[in-house]
Amino acid sequence: MFDVLIVGAGMVGASLACALGDKNCSANRNLKVGIIEGNGNFLRGEFTADGRASAIALGSSQIWQNIGVWGLMQRRGVTPMHMIQVSEGDLPYQVQLRCEDMGQEALGYIVENAVTLASLWEFARECQNLELICPAKILDIEHVSDRDLMRVKISSEIGEQYLETKLLVGADGGRSQVRQMAKIEISERLYEQTCIVTTVKSENSHQNFAYERFQPSGPFAILPLGSDRACIVWTATKEETPILLALDEPTFLQELAKRFGEPLIQKLGNITVESRTRINYVPRWMHSQTYIQPRLALIGDAAHTTHPIAGQGMNLGIRDVNALANVLKAAHQNQEDLGAIAVLKRYQSKRKWDNLGVIWLTDISNRLFSNHNWVFKVIRRLGLLLLQISLLKRVLMYFMMGLHQTPNK
């Protein structure tokens, strides 16, 4: 019998497992936690090498620091963002968000997903109260109300078996099987866009500057890695996507350079594409009607997804982890039933409105900037001008950095 059984050992699920682990928290020692993951490569220490990276808000890095895993990520390599420049293409309407404006060493960090996963799994392996069940996949879930538990049917290398837990946590992504098996309804909207992800190397240093350049097709993000590399998240229209994906490398590089803009290309010098493949995905707006049921909770993309504009998706998931872990640890110390709906409501109340607010804000921002309508052009240029006002800029940075959700120690 597990106290908590987590489905999905990606960045969000593994973060929750580490937060409930006993490596740095002796109070968790008698909390039995299991984590189910279908990707056997993770067990062998083989993590994605596609160059994808996430923008980690300062608040999220503080959550990982409190768990005890941030130091492992730093040793593997994280890149601080000292400045983020937001602009409308090559027009002079731009806002520069600088870390010194908030009295911080960084606005946030760019961390390659492989670095995050390797660090989380290293930490998890050192927790005596965690059991890694990998590779395995769930086949069915059943709430056994008369015994106050959730029964989970899984398939693994040893065949089919049943696991029992006081609380089942779905951290298995936007197409969550846990959510579907629990018959939790969602609100959903697909964007007529595709995000193309690639990694480039520049002749000159990027100086830890990140760029969010809004084009008619959607946002074009340049995220610094190391001293001279960058992860590119290029939002293209549905019509542009197949053309861009089919281009040979020299032509693709030419099109890429156009999106950088001449001033930035002159600053960075020659750029070359490092990625072997052009990873692409269709962004979508999704929100679960509830995050909880008796004996069940959803976190991260299993509960909500958003457009990648401003890189908020991963940070929402990490804030979910922080909230749920704090609720569960407090309930455990108070000898409460971890799967009781009264306990889980505390988690949902902490996270629902923050998640919905960010999802709607990113949706509105994407629609505002990704069109040719002259009315929206006037509104967005006025908005960029207003953000030159120090107070408004500081408020925006405070929320983007995740400082409104200060992690509990």
mmCIF file of C-alpha atoms in Angstrom:
data_model
loop_
_atom_site.group_PDB
_atom_site.id
_atom_site.type_symbol
_atom_site.label_atom_id
_atom_site.label_comp_id
_atom_site.label_asym_id
_atom_site.label_seq_id
_atom_site.Cartn_x
_atom_site.Cartn_y
_atom_site.Cartn_z
ATOM 1 C CA MET A 1 0.000 0.000 0.000
ATOM 2 C CA PHE A 2 1.367 3.385 -1.050
ATOM 3 C CA ASP A 3 0.514 6.672 0.606
ATOM 4 C CA VAL A 4 0.995 8.459 -2.732
ATOM 5 C CA LEU A 5 1.316 6.872 -6.174
ATOM 6 C CA ILE A 6 2.378 9.206 -8.995
ATOM 7 C CA VAL A 7 1.773 8.362 -12.648
ATOM 8 C CA GLY A 8 4.382 10.044 -14.866
ATOM 9 C CA ALA A 9 8.029 10.665 -13.990
ATOM 10 C CA GLY A 10 8.641 13.584 -16.322
ATOM 11 C CA MET A 11 9.752 16.932 -14.957
ATOM 12 C CA VAL A 12 6.567 17.659 -12.987
ATOM 13 C CA GLY A 13 5.877 14.138 -11.675
ATOM 14 C CA ALA A 14 9.509 13.572 -10.702
ATOM 15 C CA SER A 15 9.561 16.969 -8.951
ATOM 16 C CA LEU A 16 6.597 15.920 -6.794
ATOM 17 C CA ALA A 17 8.291 12.608 -5.977
ATOM 18 C CA CYS A 18 11.447 14.453 -4.904
ATOM 19 C CA ALA A 19 9.412 16.943 -2.843
ATOM 20 C CA LEU A 20 7.891 13.989 -0.970
ATOM 21 C CA GLY A 21 11.235 12.201 -0.711
ATOM 22 C CA ASP A 22 13.176 11.726 2.510
ATOM 23 C CA LYS A 23 16.664 12.640 1.287
ATOM 24 C CA ASN A 24 16.524 16.151 2.764
ATOM 25 C CA CYS A 25 13.374 15.800 4.869
ATOM 26 C CA SER A 26 13.328 13.219 7.653
ATOM 27 C CA ALA A 27 9.625 13.968 8.298
ATOM 28 C CA ASN A 28 8.858 12.181 4.989
ATOM 29 C CA ARG A 29 10.661 8.994 6.038
ATOM 30 C CA ASN A 30 7.524 6.974 6.786
ATOM 31 C CA LEU A 31 5.636 8.371 3.759
ATOM 32 C CA LYS A 32 5.590 5.603 1.157
ATOM 33 C CA VAL A 33 5.656 7.041 -2.382
ATOM 34 C CA GLY A 34 5.632 5.209 -5.715
ATOM 35 C CA ILE A 35 6.149 6.631 -9.190
ATOM 36 C CA ILE A 36 5.123 4.882 -12.418
ATOM 37 C CA GLU A 37 6.923 5.719 -15.678
ATOM 38 C CA GLY A 38 6.540 4.114 -19.088
ATOM 39 C CA ASN A 39 9.834 5.254 -20.606
ATOM 40 C CA GLY A 40 12.441 2.615 -19.792
ATOM 41 C CA ASN A 41 15.212 4.895 -21.071
ATOM 42 C CA PHE A 42 14.816 7.006 -17.933
ATOM 43 C CA LEU A 43 15.682 4.017 -15.756
ATOM 44 C CA ARG A 44 18.907 3.586 -17.737
ATOM 45 C CA GLY A 45 19.797 7.248 -17.308
ATOM 46 C CA GLU A 46 19.079 8.056 -20.958
ATOM 47 C CA PHE A 47 17.161 11.298 -21.189
ATOM 48 C CA THR A 48 15.982 13.273 -24.195
ATOM 49 C CA ALA A 49 18.822 14.765 -26.240
ATOM 50 C CA ASP A 50 16.664 16.801 -28.647
ATOM 51 C CA GLY A 51 17.899 20.134 -27.258
ATOM 52 C CA ARG A 52 14.543 21.204 -25.873
ATOM 53 C CA ALA A 53 14.789 23.561 -22.938
ATOM 54 C CA SER A 54 12.414 25.265 -20.528
ATOM 55 C CA ALA A 55 12.331 28.811 -19.223
ATOM 56 C CA ILE A 56 12.373 28.419 -15.442
ATOM 57 C CA ALA A 57 11.052 31.373 -13.456
ATOM 58 C CA LEU A 58 13.016 32.508 -10.431
ATOM 59 C CA GLY A 59 10.191 31.309 -8.177
ATOM 60 C CA SER A 60 10.363 27.816 -9.704
ATOM 61 C CA SER A 61 14.124 27.629 -9.148
ATOM 62 C CA GLN A 62 13.486 28.531 -5.493
ATOM 63 C CA ILE A 63 10.983 25.663 -5.214
ATOM 64 C CA TRP A 64 13.578 23.230 -6.601
ATOM 65 C CA GLN A 65 16.168 24.737 -4.271
ATOM 66 C CA ASN A 66 13.915 24.095 -1.261
ATOM 67 C CA ILE A 67 13.428 20.489 -2.386
ATOM 68 C CA GLY A 68 17.208 20.116 -2.689
ATOM 69 C CA VAL A 69 17.536 19.357 -6.399
ATOM 70 C CA TRP A 70 18.524 22.772 -7.777
ATOM 71 C CA GLY A 71 22.209 22.290 -6.946
ATOM 72 C CA LEU A 72 22.281 19.135 -9.105
ATOM 73 C CA MET A 73 20.862 21.122 -12.019
ATOM 74 C CA GLN A 74 23.387 23.913 -11.537
ATOM 75 C CA ARG A 75 26.254 21.442 -11.631
ATOM 76 C CA ARG A 76 24.968 20.027 -14.924
ATOM 77 C CA GLY A 77 24.509 23.513 -16.353
ATOM 78 C CA VAL A 78 21.781 26.163 -16.163
ATOM 79 C CA THR A 79 21.844 29.530 -17.922
ATOM 80 C CA PRO A 80 20.646 32.628 -16.023
ATOM 81 C CA MET A 81 18.599 35.216 -17.919
ATOM 82 C CA HIS A 82 19.828 38.706 -17.101
ATOM 83 C CA MET A 83 17.545 40.496 -19.534
ATOM 84 C CA ILE A 84 14.434 39.693 -21.593
ATOM 85 C CA GLN A 85 13.635 41.949 -24.530
ATOM 86 C CA VAL A 86 10.025 41.930 -25.720
ATOM 87 C CA SER A 87 9.392 43.511 -29.113
ATOM 88 C CA GLU A 88 7.062 43.594 -32.079
ATOM 89 C CA GLY A 89 9.247 42.292 -34.900
ATOM 90 C CA ASP A 90 11.811 44.852 -36.047
ATOM 91 C CA LEU A 91 9.738 47.843 -34.975
ATOM 92 C CA PRO A 92 11.105 50.148 -32.249
ATOM 93 C CA TYR A 93 8.306 49.170 -29.845
ATOM 94 C CA GLN A 94 10.156 47.126 -27.254
ATOM 95 C CA VAL A 95 10.437 46.574 -23.524
ATOM 96 C CA GLN A 96 13.575 45.421 -21.721
ATOM 97 C CA LEU A 97 13.090 43.511 -18.488
ATOM 98 C CA ARG A 98 16.329 43.474 -16.492
ATOM 99 C CA CYS A 99 17.178 41.499 -13.356
ATOM 100 C CA GLU A 100 18.657 44.555 -11.636
ATOM 101 C CA ASP A 101 15.209 46.207 -11.856
ATOM 102 C CA MET A 102 14.038 43.586 -9.332
ATOM 103 C CA GLY A 103 17.258 43.424 -7.309
ATOM 104 C CA GLN A 104 17.874 39.804 -8.349
ATOM 105 C CA GLU A 105 20.831 38.005 -9.903
ATOM 106 C CA ALA A 106 18.588 36.573 -12.628
ATOM 107 C CA LEU A 107 15.041 36.887 -13.947
ATOM 108 C CA GLY A 108 14.988 33.122 -14.313
ATOM 109 C CA TYR A 109 16.958 30.360 -15.976
ATOM 110 C CA ILE A 110 16.994 28.357 -19.187
ATOM 111 C CA VAL A 111 17.486 24.690 -18.386
ATOM 112 C CA GLU A 112 17.687 21.908 -20.945
ATOM 113 C CA ASN A 113 15.023 19.292 -20.268
ATOM 114 C CA ALA A 114 17.644 16.529 -20.206
ATOM 115 C CA VAL A 115 19.463 18.362 -17.398
ATOM 116 C CA THR A 116 16.257 18.707 -15.384
ATOM 117 C CA LEU A 117 15.275 15.048 -15.791
ATOM 118 C CA ALA A 118 18.750 13.676 -15.013
ATOM 119 C CA SER A 119 18.952 15.769 -11.843
ATOM 120 C CA LEU A 120 15.482 14.825 -10.615
ATOM 121 C CA TRP A 121 16.063 11.117 -11.226
ATOM 122 C CA GLU A 122 19.433 11.230 -9.475
ATOM 123 C CA PHE A 123 17.789 12.819 -6.445
ATOM 124 C CA ALA A 124 14.827 10.402 -6.510
ATOM 125 C CA ARG A 125 17.132 7.362 -6.505
ATOM 126 C CA GLU A 126 18.681 8.617 -3.272
ATOM 127 C CA CYS A 127 15.327 8.808 -1.457
ATOM 128 C CA GLN A 128 14.727 5.678 0.618
ATOM 129 C CA ASN A 129 10.943 6.157 0.733
ATOM 130 C CA LEU A 130 10.506 6.320 -3.067
ATOM 131 C CA GLU A 131 9.894 3.293 -5.276
ATOM 132 C CA LEU A 132 10.497 3.722 -9.032
ATOM 133 C CA ILE A 133 8.219 1.463 -11.077
ATOM 134 C CA CYS A 134 9.700 1.634 -14.576
ATOM 135 C CA PRO A 135 9.016 0.730 -17.298
ATOM 136 C CA ALA A 136 5.315 0.295 -16.580
ATOM 137 C CA LYS A 137 2.002 1.670 -17.777
ATOM 138 C CA ILE A 138 -1.396 1.946 -16.153
ATOM 139 C CA LEU A 139 -4.262 -0.125 -17.542
ATOM 140 C CA ASP A 140 -7.104 0.831 -15.229
ATOM 141 C CA ILE A 141 -7.941 2.649 -12.003
ATOM 142 C CA GLU A 142 -10.700 1.923 -9.496
ATOM 143 C CA HIS A 143 -11.784 3.887 -6.451
ATOM 144 C CA VAL A 144 -12.528 1.319 -3.740
ATOM 145 C CA SER A 145 -14.680 3.484 -1.495
ATOM 146 C CA ASP A 146 -15.383 0.883 1.216
ATOM 147 C CA ARG A 147 -11.630 0.505 1.810
ATOM 148 C CA ASP A 148 -10.700 4.174 1.312
ATOM 149 C CA LEU A 149 -8.115 3.504 -1.395
ATOM 150 C CA MET A 150 -7.437 3.648 -5.121
ATOM 151 C CA ARG A 151 -6.581 0.396 -6.896
ATOM 152 C CA VAL A 152 -4.369 0.769 -9.977
ATOM 153 C CA LYS A 153 -3.854 -1.972 -12.556
ATOM 154 C CA ILE A 154 -0.472 -1.766 -14.289
ATOM 155 C CA SER A 155 1.497 -3.697 -16.851
ATOM 156 C CA SER A 156 5.254 -4.068 -16.392
ATOM 157 C CA GLU A 157 8.091 -6.423 -17.264
ATOM 158 C CA ILE A 158 6.791 -8.895 -14.689
ATOM 159 C CA GLY A 159 3.281 -8.847 -16.150
ATOM 160 C CA GLU A 160 0.030 -7.333 -14.943
ATOM 161 C CA GLN A 161 -0.415 -6.476 -11.281
ATOM 162 C CA TYR A 162 -2.493 -4.314 -8.941
ATOM 163 C CA LEU A 163 -1.173 -1.535 -6.741
ATOM 164 C CA GLU A 164 -3.082 0.167 -3.939
ATOM 165 C CA THR A 165 -2.676 3.737 -2.760
ATOM 166 C CA LYS A 166 -4.336 6.301 -0.534
ATOM 167 C CA LEU A 167 -3.819 8.939 -3.242
ATOM 168 C CA LEU A 168 -3.238 8.641 -6.978
ATOM 169 C CA VAL A 169 -1.613 11.640 -8.684
ATOM 170 C CA GLY A 170 -1.849 12.097 -12.449
ATOM 171 C CA ALA A 171 1.307 13.791 -13.748
ATOM 172 C CA ASP A 172 1.154 12.092 -17.132
ATOM 173 C CA GLY A 173 0.886 15.072 -19.460
ATOM 174 C CA GLY A 174 -1.717 16.789 -21.601
ATOM 175 C CA ARG A 175 -3.193 13.493 -22.873
ATOM 176 C CA SER A 176 -3.362 12.141 -19.325
ATOM 177 C CA GLN A 177 -4.635 8.575 -19.066
ATOM 178 C CA VAL A 178 -5.356 9.135 -15.387
ATOM 179 C CA ARG A 179 -7.622 12.062 -16.226
ATOM 180 C CA GLN A 180 -9.386 10.104 -18.953
ATOM 181 C CA MET A 181 -9.865 7.013 -16.768
ATOM 182 C CA ALA A 182 -11.291 9.233 -14.022
ATOM 183 C CA LYS A 183 -13.706 10.705 -16.630
ATOM 184 C CA ILE A 184 -12.737 14.283 -15.770
ATOM 185 C CA GLU A 185 -14.057 16.695 -18.411
ATOM 186 C CA ILE A 186 -11.862 19.404 -19.933
ATOM 187 C CA SER A 187 -12.218 22.704 -21.769
ATOM 188 C CA GLU A 188 -9.945 22.714 -24.812
ATOM 189 C CA ARG A 189 -8.935 24.918 -27.721
ATOM 190 C CA LEU A 190 -6.325 24.079 -30.359
ATOM 191 C CA TYR A 191 -4.302 26.919 -31.868
ATOM 192 C CA GLU A 192 -3.901 27.237 -35.629
ATOM 193 C CA GLN A 193 -0.160 27.354 -35.023
ATOM 194 C CA THR A 194 2.816 25.023 -34.681
ATOM 195 C CA CYS A 195 5.842 25.527 -32.447
ATOM 196 C CA ILE A 196 9.120 24.531 -34.103
ATOM 197 C CA VAL A 197 11.984 23.968 -31.659
ATOM 198 C CA THR A 198 15.633 24.012 -32.672
ATOM 199 C CA THR A 199 19.030 24.829 -31.130
ATOM 200 C CA VAL A 200 21.539 27.227 -32.671
ATOM 201 C CA LYS A 201 25.115 28.283 -31.971
ATOM 202 C CA SER A 202 26.258 31.872 -32.467
ATOM 203 C CA GLU A 203 29.660 33.352 -33.291
ATOM 204 C CA ASN A 204 29.422 35.845 -30.405
ATOM 205 C CA SER A 205 28.050 35.509 -26.868
ATOM 206 C CA HIS A 206 24.356 36.208 -26.260
ATOM 207 C CA GLN A 207 25.363 37.797 -22.912
ATOM 208 C CA ASN A 208 22.521 35.942 -21.164
ATOM 209 C CA PHE A 209 19.869 37.961 -22.970
ATOM 210 C CA ALA A 210 16.564 36.329 -24.005
ATOM 211 C CA TYR A 211 14.277 37.670 -26.708
ATOM 212 C CA GLU A 212 10.537 37.386 -27.319
ATOM 213 C CA ARG A 213 9.917 38.779 -30.795
ATOM 214 C CA PHE A 214 6.264 38.914 -31.852
ATOM 215 C CA GLN A 215 5.639 38.153 -35.524
ATOM 216 C CA PRO A 216 2.297 37.997 -37.369
ATOM 217 C CA SER A 217 2.564 34.182 -37.286
ATOM 218 C CA GLY A 218 3.134 34.167 -33.516
ATOM 219 C CA PRO A 219 5.914 34.648 -30.928
ATOM 220 C CA PHE A 220 9.530 33.860 -31.801
ATOM 221 C CA ALA A 221 11.549 33.138 -28.642
ATOM 222 C CA ILE A 222 15.345 33.061 -28.371
ATOM 223 C CA LEU A 223 16.413 31.446 -25.094
ATOM 224 C CA PRO A 224 20.101 31.580 -24.083
ATOM 225 C CA LEU A 225 22.020 28.366 -23.386
ATOM 226 C CA GLY A 226 25.601 28.336 -22.122
ATOM 227 C CA SER A 227 27.582 31.261 -23.517
ATOM 228 C CA ASP A 228 26.950 30.992 -27.263
ATOM 229 C CA ARG A 229 24.004 28.631 -27.814
ATOM 230 C CA ALA A 230 20.275 29.303 -27.856
ATOM 231 C CA CYS A 231 17.058 27.308 -27.911
ATOM 232 C CA ILE A 232 14.646 28.694 -30.507
ATOM 233 C CA VAL A 233 10.869 28.319 -30.154
ATOM 234 C CA TRP A 234 9.440 29.489 -33.481
ATOM 235 C CA THR A 235 5.647 29.764 -33.689
ATOM 236 C CA ALA A 236 4.521 29.310 -37.300
ATOM 237 C CA THR A 237 1.091 29.319 -38.895
ATOM 238 C CA LYS A 238 -0.591 26.096 -39.964
ATOM 239 C CA GLU A 239 0.183 26.977 -43.597
ATOM 240 C CA GLU A 240 3.855 27.857 -43.009
ATOM 241 C CA THR A 241 4.716 24.779 -40.957
ATOM 242 C CA PRO A 242 5.032 22.058 -43.650
ATOM 243 C CA ILE A 243 7.066 24.435 -45.838
ATOM 244 C CA LEU A 244 9.491 25.306 -43.035
ATOM 245 C CA LEU A 245 9.906 21.689 -41.943
ATOM 246 C CA ALA A 246 10.704 20.625 -45.517
ATOM 247 C CA LEU A 247 13.421 23.263 -46.127
ATOM 248 C CA ASP A 248 17.015 22.146 -46.527
ATOM 249 C CA GLU A 249 19.361 23.382 -43.811
ATOM 250 C CA PRO A 250 20.892 26.411 -45.634
ATOM 251 C CA THR A 251 17.443 27.726 -46.620
ATOM 252 C CA PHE A 252 16.025 27.041 -43.161
ATOM 253 C CA LEU A 253 18.937 28.980 -41.657
ATOM 254 C CA GLN A 254 18.205 31.925 -43.976
ATOM 255 C CA GLU A 255 14.570 31.992 -42.870
ATOM 256 C CA LEU A 256 15.666 31.691 -39.246
ATOM 257 C CA ALA A 257 18.034 34.661 -39.618
ATOM 258 C CA LYS A 258 15.159 36.788 -40.957
ATOM 259 C CA ARG A 259 13.212 36.161 -37.739
ATOM 260 C CA PHE A 260 16.239 37.165 -35.652
ATOM 261 C CA GLY A 261 16.320 40.537 -37.400
ATOM 262 C CA GLU A 262 19.355 42.350 -38.757
ATOM 263 C CA PRO A 263 20.371 44.196 -35.531
ATOM 264 C CA LEU A 264 20.448 40.958 -33.524
ATOM 265 C CA ILE A 265 22.271 39.017 -36.250
ATOM 266 C CA GLN A 266 24.956 41.731 -36.327
ATOM 267 C CA LYS A 267 25.300 41.418 -32.557
ATOM 268 C CA LEU A 268 25.469 37.607 -32.468
ATOM 269 C CA GLY A 269 27.451 37.112 -35.676
ATOM 270 C CA ASN A 270 27.093 33.976 -37.785
ATOM 271 C CA ILE A 271 24.662 31.383 -36.480
ATOM 272 C CA THR A 272 24.589 27.651 -37.206
ATOM 273 C CA VAL A 273 21.895 25.090 -36.492
ATOM 274 C CA GLU A 274 22.918 22.409 -33.985
ATOM 275 C CA SER A 275 19.721 20.344 -33.834
ATOM 276 C CA ARG A 276 19.626 17.213 -35.941
ATOM 277 C CA THR A 277 15.843 17.310 -36.174
ATOM 278 C CA ARG A 278 13.228 20.079 -36.053
ATOM 279 C CA ILE A 279 11.018 19.187 -33.121
ATOM 280 C CA ASN A 280 7.490 20.535 -33.563
ATOM 281 C CA TYR A 281 4.204 20.434 -31.702
ATOM 282 C CA VAL A 282 0.777 22.073 -31.826
ATOM 283 C CA PRO A 283 0.109 24.233 -28.743
ATOM 284 C CA ARG A 284 -3.288 24.020 -27.101
ATOM 285 C CA TRP A 285 -5.329 25.665 -24.400
ATOM 286 C CA MET A 286 -6.699 23.075 -21.966
ATOM 287 C CA HIS A 287 -8.115 23.209 -18.468
ATOM 288 C CA SER A 288 -9.663 20.408 -16.408
ATOM 289 C CA GLN A 289 -13.059 21.113 -14.886
ATOM 290 C CA THR A 290 -11.649 19.804 -11.611
ATOM 291 C CA TYR A 291 -8.145 18.886 -10.445
ATOM 292 C CA ILE A 292 -9.394 16.503 -7.793
ATOM 293 C CA GLN A 293 -11.661 13.587 -6.988
ATOM 294 C CA PRO A 294 -11.683 11.404 -3.882
ATOM 295 C CA ARG A 295 -8.279 9.630 -3.837
ATOM 296 C CA LEU A 296 -7.097 11.456 -6.983
ATOM 297 C CA ALA A 297 -5.322 14.688 -7.959
ATOM 298 C CA LEU A 298 -4.001 16.102 -11.248
ATOM 299 C CA ILE A 299 -0.911 18.284 -11.607
ATOM 300 C CA GLY A 300 0.939 19.988 -14.447
ATOM 301 C CA ASP A 301 -0.164 19.370 -18.030
ATOM 302 C CA ALA A 302 -2.565 16.659 -16.860
ATOM 303 C CA ALA A 303 -4.617 19.487 -15.311
ATOM 304 C CA HIS A 304 -3.889 22.391 -17.667
ATOM 305 C CA THR A 305 -1.890 23.386 -20.732
ATOM 306 C CA THR A 306 -1.219 26.799 -22.200
ATOM 307 C CA HIS A 307 0.383 28.498 -25.188
ATOM 308 C CA PRO A 308 4.190 28.579 -24.712
ATOM 309 C CA ILE A 309 4.282 32.374 -25.021
ATOM 310 C CA ALA A 310 6.398 33.706 -22.111
ATOM 311 C CA GLY A 311 7.278 30.096 -21.170
ATOM 312 C CA GLN A 312 4.775 29.788 -18.334
ATOM 313 C CA GLY A 313 3.583 26.170 -18.778
ATOM 314 C CA MET A 314 6.388 24.399 -16.907
ATOM 315 C CA ASN A 315 6.310 27.002 -14.147
ATOM 316 C CA LEU A 316 2.606 26.430 -13.517
ATOM 317 C CA GLY A 317 3.367 22.719 -13.121
ATOM 318 C CA ILE A 318 6.165 23.373 -10.627
ATOM 319 C CA ARG A 319 3.867 25.635 -8.616
ATOM 320 C CA ASP A 320 1.303 22.785 -8.616
ATOM 321 C CA VAL A 321 4.027 20.526 -7.204
ATOM 322 C CA ASN A 322 4.872 23.008 -4.464
ATOM 323 C CA ALA A 323 1.239 23.468 -3.444
ATOM 324 C CA LEU A 324 0.322 19.753 -3.458
ATOM 325 C CA ALA A 325 3.518 18.691 -1.673
ATOM 326 C CA ASN A 326 2.983 21.262 1.084
ATOM 327 C CA VAL A 327 -0.654 20.225 1.526
ATOM 328 C CA LEU A 328 0.222 16.515 1.663
ATOM 329 C CA LYS A 329 3.165 16.934 4.037
ATOM 330 C CA ALA A 330 1.069 19.030 6.424
ATOM 331 C CA ALA A 331 -1.763 16.502 6.290
ATOM 332 C CA HIS A 332 0.684 13.647 6.899
ATOM 333 C CA GLN A 333 2.159 15.362 9.937
ATOM 334 C CA ASN A 334 -1.371 15.970 11.254
ATOM 335 C CA GLN A 335 -2.248 12.293 10.639
ATOM 336 C CA GLU A 336 -4.971 13.200 8.135
ATOM 337 C CA ASP A 337 -6.104 10.953 5.289
ATOM 338 C CA LEU A 338 -4.032 12.108 2.277
ATOM 339 C CA GLY A 339 -6.703 11.094 -0.236
ATOM 340 C CA ALA A 340 -9.625 12.723 1.550
ATOM 341 C CA ILE A 341 -11.454 15.284 -0.543
ATOM 342 C CA ALA A 342 -11.180 17.870 2.259
ATOM 343 C CA VAL A 343 -7.378 17.654 2.059
ATOM 344 C CA LEU A 344 -7.295 17.771 -1.739
ATOM 345 C CA LYS A 345 -9.576 20.824 -1.857
ATOM 346 C CA ARG A 346 -6.796 22.780 -0.148
ATOM 347 C CA TYR A 347 -4.533 22.011 -3.099
ATOM 348 C CA GLN A 348 -7.122 22.939 -5.715
ATOM 349 C CA SER A 349 -7.999 26.211 -4.004
ATOM 350 C CA LYS A 350 -4.323 27.209 -4.008
ATOM 351 C CA ARG A 351 -3.787 26.513 -7.700
ATOM 352 C CA LYS A 352 -6.964 26.847 -9.767
ATOM 353 C CA TRP A 353 -7.154 30.608 -10.122
ATOM 354 C CA ASP A 354 -3.430 31.152 -10.655
ATOM 355 C CA ASN A 355 -3.478 28.555 -13.442
ATOM 356 C CA LEU A 356 -6.636 29.933 -15.070
ATOM 357 C CA GLY A 357 -5.322 33.496 -14.888
ATOM 358 C CA VAL A 358 -2.060 32.609 -16.646
ATOM 359 C CA ILE A 359 -3.828 30.451 -19.256
ATOM 360 C CA TRP A 360 -6.203 33.276 -20.170
ATOM 361 C CA LEU A 361 -3.449 35.912 -20.132
ATOM 362 C CA THR A 362 -1.211 33.901 -22.480
ATOM 363 C CA ASP A 363 -4.177 33.200 -24.763
ATOM 364 C CA ILE A 364 -5.107 36.883 -24.971
ATOM 365 C CA SER A 365 -1.463 37.904 -25.508
ATOM 366 C CA ASN A 366 -1.023 35.397 -28.346
ATOM 367 C CA ARG A 367 -4.217 36.558 -30.070
ATOM 368 C CA LEU A 368 -3.326 40.208 -29.559
ATOM 369 C CA PHE A 369 0.121 39.893 -31.131
ATOM 370 C CA SER A 370 -0.476 37.177 -33.765
ATOM 371 C CA ASN A 371 -2.569 39.080 -36.299
ATOM 372 C CA HIS A 372 -2.548 41.953 -38.820
ATOM 373 C CA ASN A 373 -5.667 43.780 -37.602
ATOM 374 C CA TRP A 374 -4.900 47.509 -37.320
ATOM 375 C CA VAL A 375 -6.926 47.856 -34.102
ATOM 376 C CA PHE A 376 -4.835 45.188 -32.389
ATOM 377 C CA LYS A 377 -1.654 46.782 -33.763
ATOM 378 C CA VAL A 378 -2.575 50.048 -32.025
ATOM 379 C CA ILE A 379 -3.465 48.253 -28.760
ATOM 380 C CA ARG A 380 -0.269 46.184 -28.596
ATOM 381 C CA ARG A 381 1.997 49.120 -29.435
ATOM 382 C CA LEU A 382 0.260 51.205 -26.791
ATOM 383 C CA GLY A 383 0.724 48.311 -24.365
ATOM 384 C CA LEU A 384 4.453 48.115 -25.054
ATOM 385 C CA LEU A 385 4.735 51.884 -24.556
ATOM 386 C CA LEU A 386 2.827 51.687 -21.245
ATOM 387 C CA LEU A 387 5.197 48.980 -20.024
ATOM 388 C CA GLN A 388 7.979 51.552 -20.150
ATOM 389 C CA ILE A 389 6.434 52.886 -16.922
ATOM 390 C CA SER A 390 8.565 51.507 -14.105
ATOM 391 C CA LEU A 391 5.718 50.462 -11.783
ATOM 392 C CA LEU A 392 3.801 48.547 -14.484
ATOM 393 C CA LYS A 393 6.996 46.858 -15.623
ATOM 394 C CA ARG A 394 7.832 45.748 -12.073
ATOM 395 C CA VAL A 395 4.339 44.311 -11.568
ATOM 396 C CA LEU A 396 4.651 42.331 -14.831
ATOM 397 C CA MET A 397 8.096 41.047 -13.845
ATOM 398 C CA TYR A 398 6.892 40.096 -10.351
ATOM 399 C CA PHE A 399 4.257 37.772 -11.811
ATOM 400 C CA MET A 400 6.416 36.448 -14.671
ATOM 401 C CA MET A 401 9.127 35.518 -12.149
ATOM 402 C CA GLY A 402 6.599 33.542 -10.088
ATOM 403 C CA LEU A 403 7.286 35.622 -6.988
ATOM 404 C CA HIS A 404 3.558 35.884 -6.194
ATOM 405 C CA GLN A 405 3.678 32.176 -5.311
ATOM 406 C CA THR A 406 6.541 32.275 -2.799
ATOM 407 C CA PRO A 407 7.599 28.691 -1.982
ATOM 408 C CA ASN A 408 7.219 27.502 1.575
ATOM 409 C CA LYS A 409 10.370 26.206 3.194
#
